[in-house]
Amino acid sequence: MQKALADSVVVLDFETTGLSPQYGDRAIEIGAVWLEEGRIVERFQKLMNPGFRISRFIEGYTGITNEMLSGQPRCEEVMAEFSEFIDGRNIVAHNASFDKRFLDSELKRVNRAYKGDCCCSLLVSRRVFQNSPNHKLQTLLSHAGVPKTGDFHRALADAEMTAYLWLSMIERIRRQYRISEVSFDQMSELSKIDKLYTHRYLTSLADTSEI
DNA sequence: TGCCAGGCCCTCTTTAGGGCCTT
C-alpha cells in the first residue's frame, strides 16, 4: 500500500464562539484547503449560524459579526457538506487538538465522524523552528519567510497560511536532511518525539531514504 | 455579559506547576 505523503492533506481551521465545545461553544466558520502534491487544488469556506448571538469579543477577534451570521446555513448543514470534503483524507491544523475537538463535536451533531489521521503543525513547528520567538501562526510565517496571504483569524486565510507553513516545514526537512519524500506518518511521529531528539530522528530518516 | 478547556512542553520536574496555543 502506498504511503500517504505529507504534502497531500486537507489543512483546516475553525472560527468558533469560544474555546470549548464541552461548554456549548459552536463553530461559526470553517476554512480548509486541499493540498495535492504540495499544491492547493480545492478550497472550502463557509460561515455558519450557531443558533445564538456571538460575543463582542469574538466579533472583534474574528471580524465575523452577528449580522454576517444571520441568514447563514446552520452548522449541521455545513458540517454535513464538509464531512464529504475531508472523507478519506488526512488533516492538518495549527494547534490541532483545538480544531479536532470542534470537528468531532460538530460532526457528532450530524451523526458523522472523522476517521482519518490528524497532525498538528504547531507541534511540528516546535521541532522544525526551535529558534522561533514563539509558535503562533503569525510569528511562524514571518520566521519561515512565508508571505501573508489574507487576514488572520479568518478560517480560509488561516487554513491557507497554515498550509504554506506546513509545506515550508516539509521542504526544510527535505533539503536539510536530504529526504526525498516525507510521509504524513513521519510528520506525525516528529510532532510526538522529544524536542531534543529531533535532529537524531530526521537524520535517521535520511539514512534510510531512497534517494 | 462574562465565563469556561485541554494537551503539550519546560523545568528550579516526575509526589508539580505554570506557560503556550487555539477562539
PDB file of C-alpha atoms (C1' of nucleotides) in Angstrom:
ATOM      1  CA  MET A   1       0.000   0.000   0.000  1.00  0.00           C
ATOM      2  CA  GLN A   2       1.341   3.421  -0.963  1.00  0.00           C
ATOM      3  CA  LYS A   3       2.235   5.627   1.993  1.00  0.00           C
ATOM      4  CA  ALA A   4       0.372   8.919   2.412  1.00  0.00           C
ATOM      5  CA  LEU A   5       2.680  11.807   1.643  1.00  0.00           C
ATOM      6  CA  ALA A   6       2.735  14.804   3.954  1.00  0.00           C
ATOM      7  CA  ASP A   7       2.122  17.261   1.110  1.00  0.00           C
ATOM      8  CA  SER A   8      -1.233  15.687   0.208  1.00  0.00           C
ATOM      9  CA  VAL A   9      -3.608  16.592   3.042  1.00  0.00           C
ATOM     10  CA  VAL A  10      -6.513  18.839   3.970  1.00  0.00           C
ATOM     11  CA  VAL A  11      -5.484  21.800   6.127  1.00  0.00           C
ATOM     12  CA  LEU A  12      -8.375  23.216   8.114  1.00  0.00           C
ATOM     13  CA  ASP A  13      -9.210  25.980  10.532  1.00  0.00           C
ATOM     14  CA  PHE A  14     -12.312  26.801  12.589  1.00  0.00           C
ATOM     15  CA  GLU A  15     -13.510  30.121  13.892  1.00  0.00           C
ATOM     16  CA  THR A  16     -15.731  29.475  16.889  1.00  0.00           C
ATOM     17  CA  THR A  17     -17.789  31.180  19.585  1.00  0.00           C
ATOM     18  CA  GLY A  18     -15.212  30.263  22.237  1.00  0.00           C
ATOM     19  CA  LEU A  19     -12.721  27.700  23.370  1.00  0.00           C
ATOM     20  CA  SER A  20     -14.761  24.758  24.482  1.00  0.00           C
ATOM     21  CA  PRO A  21     -17.442  22.746  22.693  1.00  0.00           C
ATOM     22  CA  GLN A  22     -17.945  20.967  26.025  1.00  0.00           C
ATOM     23  CA  TYR A  23     -19.374  24.211  27.368  1.00  0.00           C
ATOM     24  CA  GLY A  24     -21.616  24.909  24.428  1.00  0.00           C
ATOM     25  CA  ASP A  25     -19.294  26.721  22.067  1.00  0.00           C
ATOM     26  CA  ARG A  26     -20.014  26.225  18.384  1.00  0.00           C
ATOM     27  CA  ALA A  27     -18.252  26.710  15.084  1.00  0.00           C
ATOM     28  CA  ILE A  28     -19.109  29.875  13.142  1.00  0.00           C
ATOM     29  CA  GLU A  29     -16.768  29.476  10.179  1.00  0.00           C
ATOM     30  CA  ILE A  30     -14.750  26.712   8.613  1.00  0.00           C
ATOM     31  CA  GLY A  31     -11.987  27.128   6.091  1.00  0.00           C
ATOM     32  CA  ALA A  32      -9.958  24.369   4.506  1.00  0.00           C
ATOM     33  CA  VAL A  33      -7.599  23.833   1.628  1.00  0.00           C
ATOM     34  CA  TRP A  34      -6.966  20.542  -0.078  1.00  0.00           C
ATOM     35  CA  LEU A  35      -3.279  20.069  -0.827  1.00  0.00           C
ATOM     36  CA  GLU A  36      -2.290  17.602  -3.505  1.00  0.00           C
ATOM     37  CA  GLU A  37       1.430  17.104  -4.118  1.00  0.00           C
ATOM     38  CA  GLY A  38       2.147  20.423  -2.457  1.00  0.00           C
ATOM     39  CA  ARG A  39      -0.401  22.475  -4.376  1.00  0.00           C
ATOM     40  CA  ILE A  40      -3.774  23.806  -3.353  1.00  0.00           C
ATOM     41  CA  VAL A  41      -6.263  22.096  -5.639  1.00  0.00           C
ATOM     42  CA  GLU A  42      -9.503  22.975  -3.833  1.00  0.00           C
ATOM     43  CA  ARG A  43     -10.787  25.382  -1.178  1.00  0.00           C
ATOM     44  CA  PHE A  44     -13.727  25.127   1.231  1.00  0.00           C
ATOM     45  CA  GLN A  45     -15.073  28.107   3.161  1.00  0.00           C
ATOM     46  CA  LYS A  46     -18.429  28.559   4.865  1.00  0.00           C
ATOM     47  CA  LEU A  47     -19.858  30.799   7.551  1.00  0.00           C
ATOM     48  CA  MET A  48     -22.414  29.023   9.712  1.00  0.00           C
ATOM     49  CA  ASN A  49     -25.089  30.125  12.120  1.00  0.00           C
ATOM     50  CA  PRO A  50     -24.574  28.671  15.615  1.00  0.00           C
ATOM     51  CA  GLY A  51     -28.157  29.425  16.681  1.00  0.00           C
ATOM     52  CA  PHE A  52     -27.292  32.150  19.187  1.00  0.00           C
ATOM     53  CA  ARG A  53     -25.605  35.540  19.212  1.00  0.00           C
ATOM     54  CA  ILE A  54     -21.824  35.569  19.386  1.00  0.00           C
ATOM     55  CA  SER A  55     -19.951  37.762  21.872  1.00  0.00           C
ATOM     56  CA  ARG A  56     -18.437  41.134  21.089  1.00  0.00           C
ATOM     57  CA  PHE A  57     -15.054  39.642  21.832  1.00  0.00           C
ATOM     58  CA  ILE A  58     -15.454  37.090  19.043  1.00  0.00           C
ATOM     59  CA  GLU A  59     -16.815  39.736  16.697  1.00  0.00           C
ATOM     60  CA  GLY A  60     -13.722  41.812  17.343  1.00  0.00           C
ATOM     61  CA  TYR A  61     -11.336  38.884  17.284  1.00  0.00           C
ATOM     62  CA  THR A  62     -12.520  37.363  14.031  1.00  0.00           C
ATOM     63  CA  GLY A  63     -14.223  40.239  12.267  1.00  0.00           C
ATOM     64  CA  ILE A  64     -17.258  37.965  11.907  1.00  0.00           C
ATOM     65  CA  THR A  65     -20.363  39.796  13.130  1.00  0.00           C
ATOM     66  CA  ASN A  66     -23.822  38.664  14.194  1.00  0.00           C
ATOM     67  CA  GLU A  67     -25.140  40.453  11.145  1.00  0.00           C
ATOM     68  CA  MET A  68     -22.866  38.383   8.906  1.00  0.00           C
ATOM     69  CA  LEU A  69     -24.091  35.168  10.502  1.00  0.00           C
ATOM     70  CA  SER A  70     -27.795  35.905  10.255  1.00  0.00           C
ATOM     71  CA  GLY A  71     -29.164  34.121   7.226  1.00  0.00           C
ATOM     72  CA  GLN A  72     -26.213  31.753   7.002  1.00  0.00           C
ATOM     73  CA  PRO A  73     -26.855  27.986   6.961  1.00  0.00           C
ATOM     74  CA  ARG A  74     -26.864  26.157  10.301  1.00  0.00           C
ATOM     75  CA  CYS A  75     -23.727  24.358  11.456  1.00  0.00           C
ATOM     76  CA  GLU A  76     -25.326  20.983  10.825  1.00  0.00           C
ATOM     77  CA  GLU A  77     -25.877  21.726   7.160  1.00  0.00           C
ATOM     78  CA  VAL A  78     -22.328  22.997   6.601  1.00  0.00           C
ATOM     79  CA  MET A  79     -20.661  20.207   8.553  1.00  0.00           C
ATOM     80  CA  ALA A  80     -22.502  17.513   6.619  1.00  0.00           C
ATOM     81  CA  GLU A  81     -21.063  19.028   3.462  1.00  0.00           C
ATOM     82  CA  PHE A  82     -17.608  19.386   4.961  1.00  0.00           C
ATOM     83  CA  SER A  83     -17.669  15.763   6.044  1.00  0.00           C
ATOM     84  CA  GLU A  84     -17.690  14.833   2.361  1.00  0.00           C
ATOM     85  CA  PHE A  85     -14.779  17.215   1.680  1.00  0.00           C
ATOM     86  CA  ILE A  86     -12.448  15.536   4.184  1.00  0.00           C
ATOM     87  CA  ASP A  87     -13.596  11.980   3.634  1.00  0.00           C
ATOM     88  CA  GLY A  88     -10.621   9.692   3.075  1.00  0.00           C
ATOM     89  CA  ARG A  89      -8.024  12.410   3.697  1.00  0.00           C
ATOM     90  CA  ASN A  90      -5.589  13.169   6.479  1.00  0.00           C
ATOM     91  CA  ILE A  91      -5.930  16.570   8.086  1.00  0.00           C
ATOM     92  CA  VAL A  92      -3.552  19.198   9.459  1.00  0.00           C
ATOM     93  CA  ALA A  93      -4.343  22.151  11.710  1.00  0.00           C
ATOM     94  CA  HIS A  94      -2.419  24.661  13.799  1.00  0.00           C
ATOM     95  CA  ASN A  95      -2.922  23.541  17.400  1.00  0.00           C
ATOM     96  CA  ALA A  96      -4.876  20.623  16.014  1.00  0.00           C
ATOM     97  CA  SER A  97      -6.273  19.480  19.350  1.00  0.00           C
ATOM     98  CA  PHE A  98      -8.454  22.605  19.355  1.00  0.00           C
ATOM     99  CA  ASP A  99      -9.815  22.158  15.821  1.00  0.00           C
ATOM    100  CA  LYS A 100     -10.212  18.399  16.264  1.00  0.00           C
ATOM    101  CA  ARG A 101     -12.407  18.906  19.319  1.00  0.00           C
ATOM    102  CA  PHE A 102     -14.730  21.184  17.334  1.00  0.00           C
ATOM    103  CA  LEU A 103     -14.612  18.916  14.294  1.00  0.00           C
ATOM    104  CA  ASP A 104     -15.619  15.898  16.362  1.00  0.00           C
ATOM    105  CA  SER A 105     -18.261  17.833  18.268  1.00  0.00           C
ATOM    106  CA  GLU A 106     -19.900  19.332  15.184  1.00  0.00           C
ATOM    107  CA  LEU A 107     -19.789  16.089  13.206  1.00  0.00           C
ATOM    108  CA  LYS A 108     -21.329  14.217  16.114  1.00  0.00           C
ATOM    109  CA  ARG A 109     -24.346  16.514  15.882  1.00  0.00           C
ATOM    110  CA  VAL A 110     -24.967  15.242  12.346  1.00  0.00           C
ATOM    111  CA  ASN A 111     -24.261  11.639  13.286  1.00  0.00           C
ATOM    112  CA  ARG A 112     -20.973  11.548  11.451  1.00  0.00           C
ATOM    113  CA  ALA A 113     -17.370  11.003  12.472  1.00  0.00           C
ATOM    114  CA  TYR A 114     -13.985  11.742  11.010  1.00  0.00           C
ATOM    115  CA  LYS A 115     -11.934   8.547  10.848  1.00  0.00           C
ATOM    116  CA  GLY A 116      -8.703   9.812   9.282  1.00  0.00           C
ATOM    117  CA  ASP A 117      -5.493  10.925  10.978  1.00  0.00           C
ATOM    118  CA  CYS A 118      -4.765  14.388  12.248  1.00  0.00           C
ATOM    119  CA  CYS A 119      -1.401  16.147  12.618  1.00  0.00           C
ATOM    120  CA  CYS A 120      -0.584  19.379  14.417  1.00  0.00           C
ATOM    121  CA  SER A 121       1.516  21.998  12.609  1.00  0.00           C
ATOM    122  CA  LEU A 122       2.173  23.746  15.922  1.00  0.00           C
ATOM    123  CA  LEU A 123       3.827  20.678  17.431  1.00  0.00           C
ATOM    124  CA  VAL A 124       5.860  20.082  14.275  1.00  0.00           C
ATOM    125  CA  SER A 125       6.933  23.740  14.252  1.00  0.00           C
ATOM    126  CA  ARG A 126       8.299  23.377  17.767  1.00  0.00           C
ATOM    127  CA  ARG A 127      10.686  20.771  16.332  1.00  0.00           C
ATOM    128  CA  VAL A 128      11.485  22.375  12.986  1.00  0.00           C
ATOM    129  CA  PHE A 129      11.617  26.041  14.053  1.00  0.00           C
ATOM    130  CA  GLN A 130      13.109  25.717  17.513  1.00  0.00           C
ATOM    131  CA  ASN A 131      14.537  29.252  17.346  1.00  0.00           C
ATOM    132  CA  SER A 132      11.262  30.983  16.540  1.00  0.00           C
ATOM    133  CA  PRO A 133      10.374  33.596  19.222  1.00  0.00           C
ATOM    134  CA  ASN A 134       7.070  31.771  19.715  1.00  0.00           C
ATOM    135  CA  HIS A 135       4.937  29.334  17.754  1.00  0.00           C
ATOM    136  CA  LYS A 136       1.889  31.397  16.968  1.00  0.00           C
ATOM    137  CA  LEU A 137       0.866  31.085  13.325  1.00  0.00           C
ATOM    138  CA  GLN A 138       1.596  34.737  12.579  1.00  0.00           C
ATOM    139  CA  THR A 139       5.075  34.613  14.103  1.00  0.00           C
ATOM    140  CA  LEU A 140       5.961  31.359  12.379  1.00  0.00           C
ATOM    141  CA  LEU A 141       5.032  32.690   8.963  1.00  0.00           C
ATOM    142  CA  SER A 142       7.336  35.627   9.485  1.00  0.00           C
ATOM    143  CA  HIS A 143      10.090  33.407  10.895  1.00  0.00           C
ATOM    144  CA  ALA A 144       9.824  30.973   7.973  1.00  0.00           C
ATOM    145  CA  GLY A 145       9.625  33.697   5.358  1.00  0.00           C
ATOM    146  CA  VAL A 146       6.154  32.621   4.254  1.00  0.00           C
ATOM    147  CA  PRO A 147       4.126  35.523   2.815  1.00  0.00           C
ATOM    148  CA  LYS A 148       0.853  36.562   4.428  1.00  0.00           C
ATOM    149  CA  THR A 149      -1.969  35.800   2.012  1.00  0.00           C
ATOM    150  CA  GLY A 150      -5.002  37.050   3.962  1.00  0.00           C
ATOM    151  CA  ASP A 151      -6.433  38.338   7.213  1.00  0.00           C
ATOM    152  CA  PHE A 152      -5.505  36.409  10.334  1.00  0.00           C
ATOM    153  CA  HIS A 153      -8.379  34.917  12.331  1.00  0.00           C
ATOM    154  CA  ARG A 154     -10.492  34.197   9.298  1.00  0.00           C
ATOM    155  CA  ALA A 155     -10.810  30.484   8.645  1.00  0.00           C
ATOM    156  CA  LEU A 156      -9.852  30.189   4.985  1.00  0.00           C
ATOM    157  CA  ALA A 157      -6.936  32.613   5.259  1.00  0.00           C
ATOM    158  CA  ASP A 158      -5.595  30.865   8.346  1.00  0.00           C
ATOM    159  CA  ALA A 159      -6.016  27.447   6.709  1.00  0.00           C
ATOM    160  CA  GLU A 160      -4.216  28.631   3.587  1.00  0.00           C
ATOM    161  CA  MET A 161      -1.345  30.208   5.527  1.00  0.00           C
ATOM    162  CA  THR A 162      -1.062  27.120   7.729  1.00  0.00           C
ATOM    163  CA  ALA A 163      -0.835  25.062   4.540  1.00  0.00           C
ATOM    164  CA  TYR A 164       2.052  27.173   3.252  1.00  0.00           C
ATOM    165  CA  LEU A 165       3.777  26.942   6.628  1.00  0.00           C
ATOM    166  CA  TRP A 166       3.274  23.168   6.550  1.00  0.00           C
ATOM    167  CA  LEU A 167       4.805  22.931   3.070  1.00  0.00           C
ATOM    168  CA  SER A 168       7.743  25.119   4.105  1.00  0.00           C
ATOM    169  CA  MET A 169       8.454  22.781   7.020  1.00  0.00           C
ATOM    170  CA  ILE A 170       8.352  19.738   4.739  1.00  0.00           C
ATOM    171  CA  GLU A 171      10.678  21.455   2.282  1.00  0.00           C
ATOM    172  CA  ARG A 172      13.071  22.471   5.052  1.00  0.00           C
ATOM    173  CA  ILE A 173      13.220  18.878   6.296  1.00  0.00           C
ATOM    174  CA  ARG A 174      13.715  17.521   2.774  1.00  0.00           C
ATOM    175  CA  ARG A 175      16.560  19.882   1.962  1.00  0.00           C
ATOM    176  CA  GLN A 176      18.344  19.875   5.296  1.00  0.00           C
ATOM    177  CA  TYR A 177      18.252  16.111   5.751  1.00  0.00           C
ATOM    178  CA  ARG A 178      18.227  15.046   2.093  1.00  0.00           C
ATOM    179  CA  ILE A 179      14.992  13.133   2.344  1.00  0.00           C
ATOM    180  CA  SER A 180      13.309  12.564  -0.992  1.00  0.00           C
ATOM    181  CA  GLU A 181       9.769  12.185   0.336  1.00  0.00           C
ATOM    182  CA  VAL A 182       8.318  12.990   3.734  1.00  0.00           C
ATOM    183  CA  SER A 183       5.302  10.925   4.711  1.00  0.00           C
ATOM    184  CA  PHE A 184       2.348  12.025   6.795  1.00  0.00           C
ATOM    185  CA  ASP A 185       3.236   9.379   9.374  1.00  0.00           C
ATOM    186  CA  GLN A 186       6.771  10.754   9.681  1.00  0.00           C
ATOM    187  CA  MET A 187       5.436  14.266  10.328  1.00  0.00           C
ATOM    188  CA  SER A 188       3.059  12.835  12.931  1.00  0.00           C
ATOM    189  CA  GLU A 189       5.906  10.962  14.574  1.00  0.00           C
ATOM    190  CA  LEU A 190       8.027  14.111  14.532  1.00  0.00           C
ATOM    191  CA  SER A 191       5.308  16.019  16.367  1.00  0.00           C
ATOM    192  CA  LYS A 192       5.328  13.449  19.156  1.00  0.00           C
ATOM    193  CA  ILE A 193       9.002  12.808  19.806  1.00  0.00           C
ATOM    194  CA  ASP A 194      11.035  14.696  22.373  1.00  0.00           C
ATOM    195  CA  LYS A 195      12.344  18.006  21.024  1.00  0.00           C
ATOM    196  CA  LEU A 196      15.914  17.017  21.928  1.00  0.00           C
ATOM    197  CA  TYR A 197      15.785  14.030  19.564  1.00  0.00           C
ATOM    198  CA  THR A 198      14.523  15.931  16.524  1.00  0.00           C
ATOM    199  CA  HIS A 199      17.885  16.028  14.772  1.00  0.00           C
ATOM    200  CA  ARG A 200      18.567  12.375  15.509  1.00  0.00           C
ATOM    201  CA  TYR A 201      15.149  11.348  14.235  1.00  0.00           C
ATOM    202  CA  LEU A 202      15.395  13.324  11.000  1.00  0.00           C
ATOM    203  CA  THR A 203      18.923  12.107  10.387  1.00  0.00           C
ATOM    204  CA  SER A 204      17.705   8.540  10.769  1.00  0.00           C
ATOM    205  CA  LEU A 205      15.102   9.187   8.070  1.00  0.00           C
ATOM    206  CA  ALA A 206      17.785  10.498   5.741  1.00  0.00           C
ATOM    207  CA  ASP A 207      19.859   7.370   6.312  1.00  0.00           C
ATOM    208  CA  THR A 208      17.017   5.138   5.152  1.00  0.00           C
ATOM    209  CA  SER A 209      15.830   7.413   2.364  1.00  0.00           C
ATOM    210  CA  GLU A 210      15.666   6.028  -1.163  1.00  0.00           C
ATOM    211  CA  ILE A 211      17.405   8.936  -2.876  1.00  0.00           C
TER     212      ILE A 211
ATOM    213  C1'  DT B   1     -22.408  39.651  29.633  1.00  0.00           C
ATOM    214  C1'  DG B   2     -18.707  37.069  31.082  1.00  0.00           C
ATOM    215  C1'  DC B   3     -17.133  32.912  31.949  1.00  0.00           C
ATOM    216  C1'  DC B   4     -15.438  28.169  30.569  1.00  0.00           C
ATOM    217  C1'  DA B   5     -10.723  23.749  28.240  1.00  0.00           C
ATOM    218  C1'  DG B   6      -7.229  20.669  27.092  1.00  0.00           C
ATOM    219  C1'  DG B   7      -2.956  18.857  25.553  1.00  0.00           C
ATOM    220  C1'  DC B   8       1.808  19.719  25.077  1.00  0.00           C
ATOM    221  C1'  DC B   9       6.149  21.443  26.903  1.00  0.00           C
ATOM    222  C1'  DC B  10       9.695  23.034  30.063  1.00  0.00           C
ATOM    223  C1'  DT B  11      11.979  22.923  34.383  1.00  0.00           C
ATOM    224  C1'  DC B  12      14.054  25.387  39.871  1.00  0.00           C
ATOM    225  C1'  DT B  13      10.253  18.046  37.390  1.00  0.00           C
ATOM    226  C1'  DT B  14       8.457  13.183  37.813  1.00  0.00           C
ATOM    227  C1'  DT B  15       4.578  13.046  44.919  1.00  0.00           C
ATOM    228  C1'  DA B  16       4.066  19.754  40.150  1.00  0.00           C
ATOM    229  C1'  DG B  17       3.095  23.967  38.377  1.00  0.00           C
ATOM    230  C1'  DG B  18       2.727  27.251  35.041  1.00  0.00           C
ATOM    231  C1'  DG B  19       3.263  28.943  30.134  1.00  0.00           C
ATOM    232  C1'  DC B  20       1.911  28.269  25.404  1.00  0.00           C
ATOM    233  C1'  DC B  21      -1.558  27.934  21.669  1.00  0.00           C
ATOM    234  C1'  DT B  22      -6.164  27.702  19.665  1.00  0.00           C
ATOM    235  C1'  DT B  23     -11.412  31.011  19.680  1.00  0.00           C
TER     236       DT B  23
END
